[in-house]
Amino acid sequence: MTNVDLQRERAGATISSEDFAEWWAGGRAALHKRRALEKLFIEDADLVDPQHTSLMSHKALYEYTIAKACKFLSKLRRWHAANAHSKVDAQQSAIATLYGFRMLLAGPLGTALFQQNFPLRLHFSMFLPTLLGQSTEEQQREWFDRAWRMDGIIGTYAQTELGHGTFIRGLETRADYDVQSEEFILNTPTLTAYKWWPGGLGHSANMVIVMAQLYIKGKHHGLHPFLVRIRNAETHLPDPGVDVGEIGPKLGVNGVNNGFLGLKNVRIPRTQMLMKNAQVRPNGRFVKGPEPLLIYGTMVFVRVMIVRDVSFCLLQAATIATRYSAVRRQSPIAPDQPEPQILDHTTQQAKLFPQIAKGIYFRIAADVVWVMYQHVVKELDAGQRRNLPELHALSCCLKAYCSSESEEGVEVLRKACGGHGYLSSSNFQQIYGTVTAACTYEGENTVLLLQTARFLLKQYVEGLKRKVLPHSVRYLRNATRPKWGKNIELPMLTALLEFAATESIRTLYEYQRQQRKLLKSEQLVANKAGIRLTQVATLHARAFLARTALEETEKFCKQLKPVLADVLTQLAELFVLELCLSSLGHILTTYPLNARQVDQLQARYEHLLANLRVNAVAVVDGFDFNDRVLGSTLGCYDGRVYERLMAEARKSPLNQESVNSTFHTHLKPLMQAKL
Amino acid sequence: MTNVDLQRERAGATISSEDFAEWWAGGRAALHKRRALEKLFIEDADLVDPQHTSLMSHKALYEYTIAKACKFLSKLRRWHAANAHSKVDAQQSAIATLYGFRMLLAGPLGTALFQQNFPLRLHFSMFLPTLLGQSTEEQQREWFDRAWRMDGIIGTYAQTELGHGTFIRGLETRADYDVQSEEFILNTPTLTAYKWWPGGLGHSANMVIVMAQLYIKGKHHGLHPFLVRIRNAETHLPDPGVDVGEIGPKLGVNGVNNGFLGLKNVRIPRTQMLMKNAQVRPNGRFVKGPEPLLIYGTMVFVRVMIVRDVSFCLLQAATIATRYSAVRRQSPIAPDQPEPQILDHTTQQAKLFPQIAKGIYFRIAADVVWVMYQHVVKELDAGQRRNLPELHALSCCLKAYCSSESEEGVEVLRKACGGHGYLSSSNFQQIYGTVTAACTYEGENTVLLLQTARFLLKQYVEGLKRKVLPHSVRYLRNATRPKWGKNIELPMLTALLEFAATESIRTLYEYQRQQRKLLKSEQLVANKAGIRLTQVATLHARAFLARTALEETEKFCKQLKPVLADVLTQLAELFVLELCLSSLGHILTTYPLNARQVDQLQARYEHLLANLRVNAVAVVDGFDFNDRVLGSTLGCYDGRVYERLMAEARKSPLNQESVNSTFHTHLKPLMQAKL
């Protein structure tokens, strides 16, 4: 039976959570298709964990996860064979399937089954796409189909090294071409050159795409991808010269089997350098390829996906915390009343609702940039790279901003559940482990913000020259002092953010001009301005998010039932207000609002929280997370929080014995010792 | 051999880290005493973990931790017996020893051995102190000495319930007095009444001080402590009517054996209600005790200790990240130069140095409040309670502010170590698990901020009446508009913060006056103003921290060598600037600085970061953390980061086998499946 407070919340909402779910899923058909797929896998008893993975040892977790992953893949293959559409174009279809597979694993189904712990993920998300994108047609014929079927091949992708990350020119692994044998000789010259981090590398993969510095007759020709077998297909024993293992326990994703790899004189045929771009001829002649624009495109793609992933994590956490807040009662508001649902405390609303709004508008922003991405890829195919820098800059700051905000948000939500949020069975721990990793991988956040800032400064200078600026930075040229109206309106708030961003960039530009007179190089100037650079990139991200929320909400509202449109508008306004209040220092530095005006913003924010209260549960229901996706004792649809907490605790292996063996071996002797 | 970059850092520092260490430890004698004690225990091979605890299963971790804790306690007892001073007063000495023991466990030694995972901690930190503080003399004679010697007794303290935390009047566990048998009958009437969380309760403790609602002939007489045996001293089997177990894995402190407890008609003699305050006579007459002021005192004590604990965690993390940043090289600053130490990046300095300053000045603030506490306890003993409310309010907002900032800081520092910070072997995970728990226990942070805010509003009103205000809020009456001088001076920054706090409280006071006209009760007014209340409490905490940093630094500098005094002054200024920049929105709302003035603050901040660069490693060396205290592959004194990362990875049980068994059972069949 569902908790009565949750029942009342659902009965009292003004919106239908099913309407919300349809909109959020992109239509009724998409919603039903997803539910059917989830049902098929989630209700399979073979794929239900017998115990919470946090109870397992590191080794047992790996072994359990591999077993489950293989069961899942077998079932997915059968399903795919039965449901795949007729082949149109092998490669297009493969890309689409891989893309779909990535979404599947990072999305609800993968989360329900693996909580982001799928150990063969890199085979699909990096190994196969790199084979597709960087092989010649001949290489594809030789490898792709076999790899796709995992016929003797489980692959991964190795770039990062123990001592080298973001700055890829610093990578040390080398591949020397031996003209005599027509082979590459791969080596890990130092400890810091060990490959370090690739998922599945430890004990799962037997082939690796290794990024290495190419040398021909001692001459360096840059970084290239090499296809290297590391374990025997039959025995799985590491090949000679291969030193491979896993890197040990982590804050999260412990089933993923991240590994290290050292190579000592490992030889591969010349044909195993992936040569779609650059090539090495048998005689050792190096042929430079065209600039691999699509690789930049891939980086953009991955970052947009990350924005989607982190918004997904944030909304999982928000759903758990919101449902819990409707069930949990604590601290009377009025002295003669019983303890209220904690959802009634304004301070609790301030922890929950802004995160809901963020989760929604981060994904919507990702959708918008995704459309831009598809457009730019078409242009790149036609040799046109004009819009790549804008897209790149945007994907950098959004990845950084959204991952960092989502990470913080998940922790705010966890702590909003008090002590129970600290229990592994609440699942916040796993969600956090997943979301916080996104702040570091695929471009560390600070580094990404610096990249965006460089683009912004360049555009600002172009603007000074009255050149036409790309769409997302057009405001840099045209930003005008916003006019404070009587009521707080979304466009005015967006204008405030854009004005603050523009003014901060202007100030930064002036600051760097002065610093150039004092410092020896442009690089020293940039380093000294580092903090300010990250600040302007953050302001730009906020301005873009605010404008996008505003524009997209307007479009959506035209198609939605009025009550739903109202709630979405409230969420958009809360989101934009939250962006403004987070930037208040910067806004007030550039646009002196008086105390009364700041108070108006604050009051409006509080007003929105109070208005959203009645629909909070309906909205999170509308994300339509299956209970298994949430994986939480605190967040299930039926709200039976205390029953589940107790049931989960009773499953602990320690609780299967009345007396633990250490009583006899240690505690009793301690209590009997004579002092 | 020590890493060459670290060698160079140490050679280049202007201060001596040994001078810093002596100051930080409170003198040379204290430093050497601590080092000797640490050496004695840390170098004991019996107390070294054979493998990283993150590799163990939940059950194995508990069993391992109990075994180690018992070894440690035996050794500590021997040491204590050999080193204890002659007994002056049994109770005073016990308090001092317990206090010392608590410090020991939360401090360097306990951290080095248990990383905050000492499963019998509550026996010493709650069970024994409650016995001392709430028993009659007769009860103490019966129980204390036995409990102290752990003679058949391992205790814990049970207050929080599954459904009830902060609001203790809501607790449901009841103790009904039975006049006939002169016994209390203890019951857990509902699922939500189960005791939940006490450390050691699961499988370690055999006696519990249970907080329960007292009923005599059906009449309720409030919450009282009852001493209840739950497990047989000989067999450790749960007594009849006792349902006890552990609550399962958590984000941290998994050796601590947090448990649940249900009681069904468990009878204890009348003499096992702890009756120092209220009493129940054999005939059932309830005698109300004096108001237990000392209990408030104890809450203050615990919160001051928490501020010390979290600053300790923050400085552990800061030491690890700073040393790593001196060793790690990445991303050229100048194009023709090799990759620099990441410590040279301004953005990296901005992640590290403010955390160092916070850790230092949080502990200094705790020391100051500790002196106030001792003063107030003396007054309370003399029946004088005048200064308790101020102390209480201060301890609330400092606990909340410092724990929340430290928690955030630890994560900033972890992420500043990139991917390697995500590895369990970096130890950030355990430090975070410890520090974030402090945001929730002993008063959830939001609740504590609301308490401080209520005090501030009361004092503001007193101030309007021109009454004399307590020292820490005197500024509320006298705050004057600060005068912006030519240079940025610490007193001016402090005044800015105090002015912002005062103005925000004034605005809040006016806001609540208006809301009272619209809302029905004072409670609804307070709920509506919740966000603003937490904001003013935060501003007050910042203002207090800034003034304390300023005053204490001035005192310290008189005794320190000039170079050390310089560095400490830089750190104080960085700390206060950080407080101001974090409050910029509030400051600008109340005191309109222009863009040039804000820029001055920012430039000064950057200038301080650059100046502190040369001494960063020397300062963290000066905290004098033993490598085992840091417990980190990234933070050891010798800086052999990469060697340790690899060595730790190689220890993983998965790496003891070339081929994992799941290859044969799962991966190979998957690769051979016909598609």
Short mmCIF file of N, CA, C and O in Angstrom, two decimals, chain A residues 344-419:
data_model
loop_
_atom_site.label_atom_id
_atom_site.label_comp_id
_atom_site.label_asym_id
_atom_site.label_seq_id
_atom_site.Cartn_x
_atom_site.Cartn_y
_atom_site.Cartn_z
N ASP A 344 7.12 20.73 3.68
CA ASP A 344 6.46 22.01 3.99
C ASP A 344 7.43 23.08 4.50
O ASP A 344 7.07 24.25 4.56
N HIS A 345 8.62 22.67 4.87
CA HIS A 345 9.59 23.66 5.33
C HIS A 345 10.16 24.42 4.13
O HIS A 345 10.65 23.79 3.18
N THR A 346 10.09 25.73 4.17
CA THR A 346 10.64 26.53 3.07
C THR A 346 12.09 26.19 2.80
O THR A 346 12.52 26.10 1.63
N THR A 347 12.86 25.98 3.86
CA THR A 347 14.29 25.68 3.66
C THR A 347 14.47 24.34 2.92
O THR A 347 15.43 24.17 2.17
N GLN A 348 13.54 23.42 3.14
CA GLN A 348 13.62 22.14 2.42
C GLN A 348 13.25 22.34 0.95
O GLN A 348 13.91 21.80 0.06
N GLN A 349 12.20 23.11 0.71
CA GLN A 349 11.81 23.41 -0.68
C GLN A 349 12.99 24.04 -1.43
O GLN A 349 13.23 23.74 -2.60
N ALA A 350 13.72 24.89 -0.72
CA ALA A 350 14.85 25.57 -1.36
C ALA A 350 15.98 24.60 -1.69
O ALA A 350 16.85 24.91 -2.51
N LYS A 351 15.98 23.45 -1.03
CA LYS A 351 16.99 22.44 -1.38
C LYS A 351 16.52 21.58 -2.56
O LYS A 351 17.35 21.11 -3.33
N LEU A 352 15.22 21.35 -2.66
CA LEU A 352 14.71 20.41 -3.66
C LEU A 352 14.38 21.06 -5.01
O LEU A 352 14.85 20.61 -6.05
N PHE A 353 13.52 22.06 -4.97
CA PHE A 353 12.91 22.53 -6.22
C PHE A 353 13.91 23.11 -7.21
O PHE A 353 13.80 22.86 -8.42
N PRO A 354 14.90 23.89 -6.74
CA PRO A 354 15.87 24.39 -7.72
C PRO A 354 16.62 23.26 -8.42
O PRO A 354 16.98 23.38 -9.59
N GLN A 355 16.84 22.14 -7.72
CA GLN A 355 17.53 21.02 -8.36
C GLN A 355 16.65 20.38 -9.43
O GLN A 355 17.13 19.94 -10.47
N ILE A 356 15.35 20.30 -9.13
CA ILE A 356 14.43 19.78 -10.15
C ILE A 356 14.49 20.66 -11.39
O ILE A 356 14.62 20.17 -12.52
N ALA A 357 14.42 21.97 -11.16
CA ALA A 357 14.45 22.90 -12.30
C ALA A 357 15.77 22.77 -13.07
O ALA A 357 15.78 22.74 -14.31
N LYS A 358 16.86 22.65 -12.34
CA LYS A 358 18.15 22.51 -13.02
C LYS A 358 18.19 21.25 -13.87
O LYS A 358 18.63 21.27 -15.01
N GLY A 359 17.76 20.14 -13.29
CA GLY A 359 17.79 18.89 -14.03
C GLY A 359 17.02 18.99 -15.34
O GLY A 359 17.46 18.53 -16.39
N ILE A 360 15.85 19.63 -15.25
CA ILE A 360 15.02 19.77 -16.46
C ILE A 360 15.71 20.66 -17.49
O ILE A 360 15.85 20.29 -18.66
N TYR A 361 16.18 21.83 -17.05
CA TYR A 361 16.70 22.77 -18.05
C TYR A 361 18.12 22.44 -18.51
O TYR A 361 18.53 22.89 -19.57
N PHE A 362 18.84 21.68 -17.74
CA PHE A 362 20.13 21.18 -18.26
C PHE A 362 19.86 20.23 -19.43
O PHE A 362 20.51 20.29 -20.46
N ARG A 363 18.89 19.33 -19.26
CA ARG A 363 18.64 18.39 -20.36
C ARG A 363 18.10 19.13 -21.58
O ARG A 363 18.46 18.81 -22.72
N ILE A 364 17.24 20.11 -21.33
CA ILE A 364 16.70 20.86 -22.46
C ILE A 364 17.83 21.59 -23.20
O ILE A 364 17.87 21.62 -24.44
N ALA A 365 18.78 22.14 -22.45
CA ALA A 365 19.93 22.79 -23.10
C ALA A 365 20.73 21.77 -23.90
O ALA A 365 21.17 22.06 -25.02
N ALA A 366 20.90 20.57 -23.33
CA ALA A 366 21.63 19.53 -24.06
C ALA A 366 20.91 19.20 -25.37
O ALA A 366 21.55 19.01 -26.41
N ASP A 367 19.59 19.14 -25.32
CA ASP A 367 18.82 18.85 -26.54
C ASP A 367 19.05 19.93 -27.60
O ASP A 367 19.20 19.63 -28.79
N VAL A 368 19.07 21.18 -27.16
CA VAL A 368 19.28 22.29 -28.10
C VAL A 368 20.67 22.20 -28.72
O VAL A 368 20.84 22.35 -29.94
N VAL A 369 21.68 21.94 -27.90
CA VAL A 369 23.05 21.86 -28.42
C VAL A 369 23.20 20.63 -29.31
O VAL A 369 23.98 20.62 -30.26
N TRP A 370 22.44 19.60 -29.00
CA TRP A 370 22.46 18.38 -29.82
C TRP A 370 22.00 18.68 -31.24
O TRP A 370 22.60 18.20 -32.23
N VAL A 371 20.99 19.51 -31.35
CA VAL A 371 20.52 19.92 -32.68
C VAL A 371 21.60 20.72 -33.40
O VAL A 371 21.89 20.50 -34.58
N MET A 372 22.23 21.63 -32.66
CA MET A 372 23.35 22.39 -33.24
C MET A 372 24.44 21.44 -33.72
O MET A 372 25.02 21.62 -34.78
N TYR A 373 24.73 20.44 -32.89
CA TYR A 373 25.79 19.48 -33.21
C TYR A 373 25.51 18.77 -34.54
O TYR A 373 26.39 18.64 -35.40
N GLN A 374 24.27 18.30 -34.69
CA GLN A 374 23.93 17.58 -35.92
C GLN A 374 24.09 18.47 -37.14
O GLN A 374 24.57 18.04 -38.19
N HIS A 375 23.72 19.73 -36.96
CA HIS A 375 23.88 20.71 -38.02
C HIS A 375 25.36 20.90 -38.38
O HIS A 375 25.74 20.88 -39.55
N VAL A 376 26.19 21.04 -37.35
CA VAL A 376 27.62 21.28 -37.57
C VAL A 376 28.29 20.06 -38.20
O VAL A 376 29.16 20.19 -39.06
N VAL A 377 27.86 18.86 -37.80
CA VAL A 377 28.44 17.65 -38.40
C VAL A 377 28.16 17.61 -39.90
O VAL A 377 29.04 17.29 -40.70
N LYS A 378 26.95 18.00 -40.26
CA LYS A 378 26.63 18.06 -41.70
C LYS A 378 27.54 19.05 -42.41
O LYS A 378 28.06 18.78 -43.49
N GLU A 379 27.74 20.20 -41.79
CA GLU A 379 28.64 21.20 -42.38
C GLU A 379 30.05 20.65 -42.51
O GLU A 379 30.73 20.88 -43.52
N LEU A 380 30.52 19.94 -41.46
CA LEU A 380 31.88 19.40 -41.48
C LEU A 380 32.03 18.40 -42.62
O LEU A 380 33.05 18.38 -43.32
N ASP A 381 31.01 17.59 -42.81
CA ASP A 381 31.04 16.63 -43.91
C ASP A 381 31.20 17.35 -45.24
O ASP A 381 31.82 16.83 -46.18
N ALA A 382 30.65 18.55 -45.29
CA ALA A 382 30.77 19.34 -46.52
C ALA A 382 32.01 20.23 -46.49
O ALA A 382 32.15 21.16 -47.27
N GLY A 383 32.93 19.96 -45.52
CA GLY A 383 34.19 20.70 -45.49
C GLY A 383 34.07 22.10 -44.89
O GLY A 383 35.00 22.90 -44.97
N GLN A 384 32.96 22.40 -44.28
CA GLN A 384 32.68 23.74 -43.77
C GLN A 384 32.84 23.73 -42.24
O GLN A 384 32.10 23.01 -41.56
N ARG A 385 33.82 24.49 -41.71
CA ARG A 385 34.07 24.38 -40.27
C ARG A 385 33.69 25.63 -39.50
O ARG A 385 34.04 25.79 -38.33
N ARG A 386 32.98 26.54 -40.14
CA ARG A 386 32.72 27.86 -39.55
C ARG A 386 32.10 27.80 -38.16
O ARG A 386 32.47 28.55 -37.26
N ASN A 387 31.14 26.90 -37.96
CA ASN A 387 30.41 26.90 -36.69
C ASN A 387 30.99 25.98 -35.62
O ASN A 387 30.42 25.86 -34.54
N LEU A 388 32.12 25.35 -35.94
CA LEU A 388 32.69 24.41 -34.97
C LEU A 388 33.19 25.11 -33.70
O LEU A 388 32.91 24.64 -32.60
N PRO A 389 33.92 26.24 -33.82
CA PRO A 389 34.45 26.87 -32.59
C PRO A 389 33.35 27.27 -31.61
O PRO A 389 33.48 27.04 -30.41
N GLU A 390 32.27 27.83 -32.12
CA GLU A 390 31.18 28.22 -31.23
C GLU A 390 30.62 27.00 -30.50
O GLU A 390 30.43 26.99 -29.28
N LEU A 391 30.38 25.95 -31.28
CA LEU A 391 29.81 24.74 -30.71
C LEU A 391 30.76 24.14 -29.68
O LEU A 391 30.34 23.71 -28.59
N HIS A 392 32.05 24.14 -30.02
CA HIS A 392 33.04 23.60 -29.11
C HIS A 392 33.06 24.39 -27.80
O HIS A 392 33.01 23.82 -26.70
N ALA A 393 33.07 25.70 -27.90
CA ALA A 393 33.11 26.55 -26.70
C ALA A 393 31.87 26.33 -25.83
O ALA A 393 31.94 26.28 -24.61
N LEU A 394 30.76 26.21 -26.50
CA LEU A 394 29.49 26.02 -25.78
C LEU A 394 29.48 24.67 -25.06
O LEU A 394 29.09 24.57 -23.88
N SER A 395 29.93 23.64 -25.78
CA SER A 395 29.90 22.30 -25.15
C SER A 395 30.88 22.24 -23.98
O SER A 395 30.62 21.55 -23.00
N CYS A 396 31.97 22.98 -24.07
CA CYS A 396 32.95 23.00 -22.96
C CYS A 396 32.33 23.60 -21.71
O CYS A 396 32.36 23.01 -20.63
N CYS A 397 31.78 24.80 -21.82
CA CYS A 397 31.31 25.45 -20.60
C CYS A 397 30.05 24.77 -20.06
O CYS A 397 29.85 24.71 -18.86
N LEU A 398 29.23 24.23 -20.95
CA LEU A 398 28.03 23.54 -20.45
C LEU A 398 28.41 22.24 -19.74
O LEU A 398 27.84 21.91 -18.70
N LYS A 399 29.33 21.50 -20.33
CA LYS A 399 29.77 20.27 -19.65
C LYS A 399 30.30 20.62 -18.26
O LYS A 399 29.96 19.99 -17.26
N ALA A 400 31.15 21.64 -18.19
CA ALA A 400 31.75 22.01 -16.91
C ALA A 400 30.68 22.52 -15.94
O ALA A 400 30.59 22.05 -14.80
N TYR A 401 29.86 23.43 -16.39
CA TYR A 401 28.89 24.03 -15.48
C TYR A 401 27.85 23.01 -15.02
O TYR A 401 27.57 22.90 -13.83
N CYS A 402 27.30 22.27 -15.94
CA CYS A 402 26.21 21.35 -15.58
C CYS A 402 26.72 20.19 -14.74
O CYS A 402 26.03 19.75 -13.81
N SER A 403 27.92 19.69 -15.02
CA SER A 403 28.41 18.58 -14.20
C SER A 403 28.71 19.07 -12.79
O SER A 403 28.38 18.41 -11.80
N SER A 404 29.27 20.25 -12.70
CA SER A 404 29.63 20.74 -11.38
C SER A 404 28.38 21.10 -10.56
O SER A 404 28.29 20.79 -9.37
N GLU A 405 27.40 21.70 -11.20
CA GLU A 405 26.15 22.01 -10.50
C GLU A 405 25.39 20.73 -10.13
O GLU A 405 24.75 20.65 -9.08
N SER A 406 25.41 19.75 -11.01
CA SER A 406 24.68 18.51 -10.73
C SER A 406 25.32 17.77 -9.58
O SER A 406 24.65 17.22 -8.71
N GLU A 407 26.64 17.76 -9.59
CA GLU A 407 27.37 17.12 -8.50
C GLU A 407 27.01 17.75 -7.16
O GLU A 407 26.64 17.07 -6.21
N GLU A 408 27.07 19.07 -7.12
CA GLU A 408 26.68 19.77 -5.89
C GLU A 408 25.24 19.49 -5.53
O GLU A 408 24.90 19.27 -4.37
N GLY A 409 24.39 19.52 -6.55
CA GLY A 409 22.96 19.32 -6.32
C GLY A 409 22.66 17.95 -5.72
O GLY A 409 21.86 17.83 -4.80
N VAL A 410 23.34 16.93 -6.23
CA VAL A 410 23.11 15.58 -5.70
C VAL A 410 23.44 15.55 -4.21
O VAL A 410 22.72 14.95 -3.40
N GLU A 411 24.50 16.23 -3.82
CA GLU A 411 24.87 16.23 -2.41
C GLU A 411 23.91 17.06 -1.57
O GLU A 411 23.60 16.71 -0.43
N VAL A 412 23.43 18.17 -2.12
CA VAL A 412 22.40 18.94 -1.41
C VAL A 412 21.19 18.06 -1.15
O VAL A 412 20.63 18.02 -0.05
N LEU A 413 20.80 17.30 -2.17
CA LEU A 413 19.62 16.45 -2.06
C LEU A 413 19.87 15.30 -1.08
O LEU A 413 18.99 14.94 -0.30
N ARG A 414 21.06 14.74 -1.12
CA ARG A 414 21.36 13.68 -0.16
C ARG A 414 21.25 14.20 1.26
O ARG A 414 20.60 13.58 2.12
N LYS A 415 21.87 15.34 1.51
CA LYS A 415 21.85 15.87 2.87
C LYS A 415 20.44 16.31 3.27
O LYS A 415 20.10 16.31 4.45
N ALA A 416 19.62 16.66 2.27
CA ALA A 416 18.22 17.01 2.56
C ALA A 416 17.46 15.79 3.08
O ALA A 416 16.37 15.93 3.63
N CYS A 417 18.01 14.60 2.91
CA CYS A 417 17.40 13.39 3.47
C CYS A 417 18.03 13.02 4.81
O CYS A 417 17.84 11.90 5.30
N GLY A 418 18.78 13.93 5.39
CA GLY A 418 19.35 13.71 6.72
C GLY A 418 20.23 12.48 6.76
O GLY A 418 20.89 12.13 5.78
N GLY A 419 20.24 11.82 7.91
CA GLY A 419 21.09 10.66 8.09
C GLY A 419 20.81 9.55 7.09
O GLY A 419 21.72 8.88 6.62
#
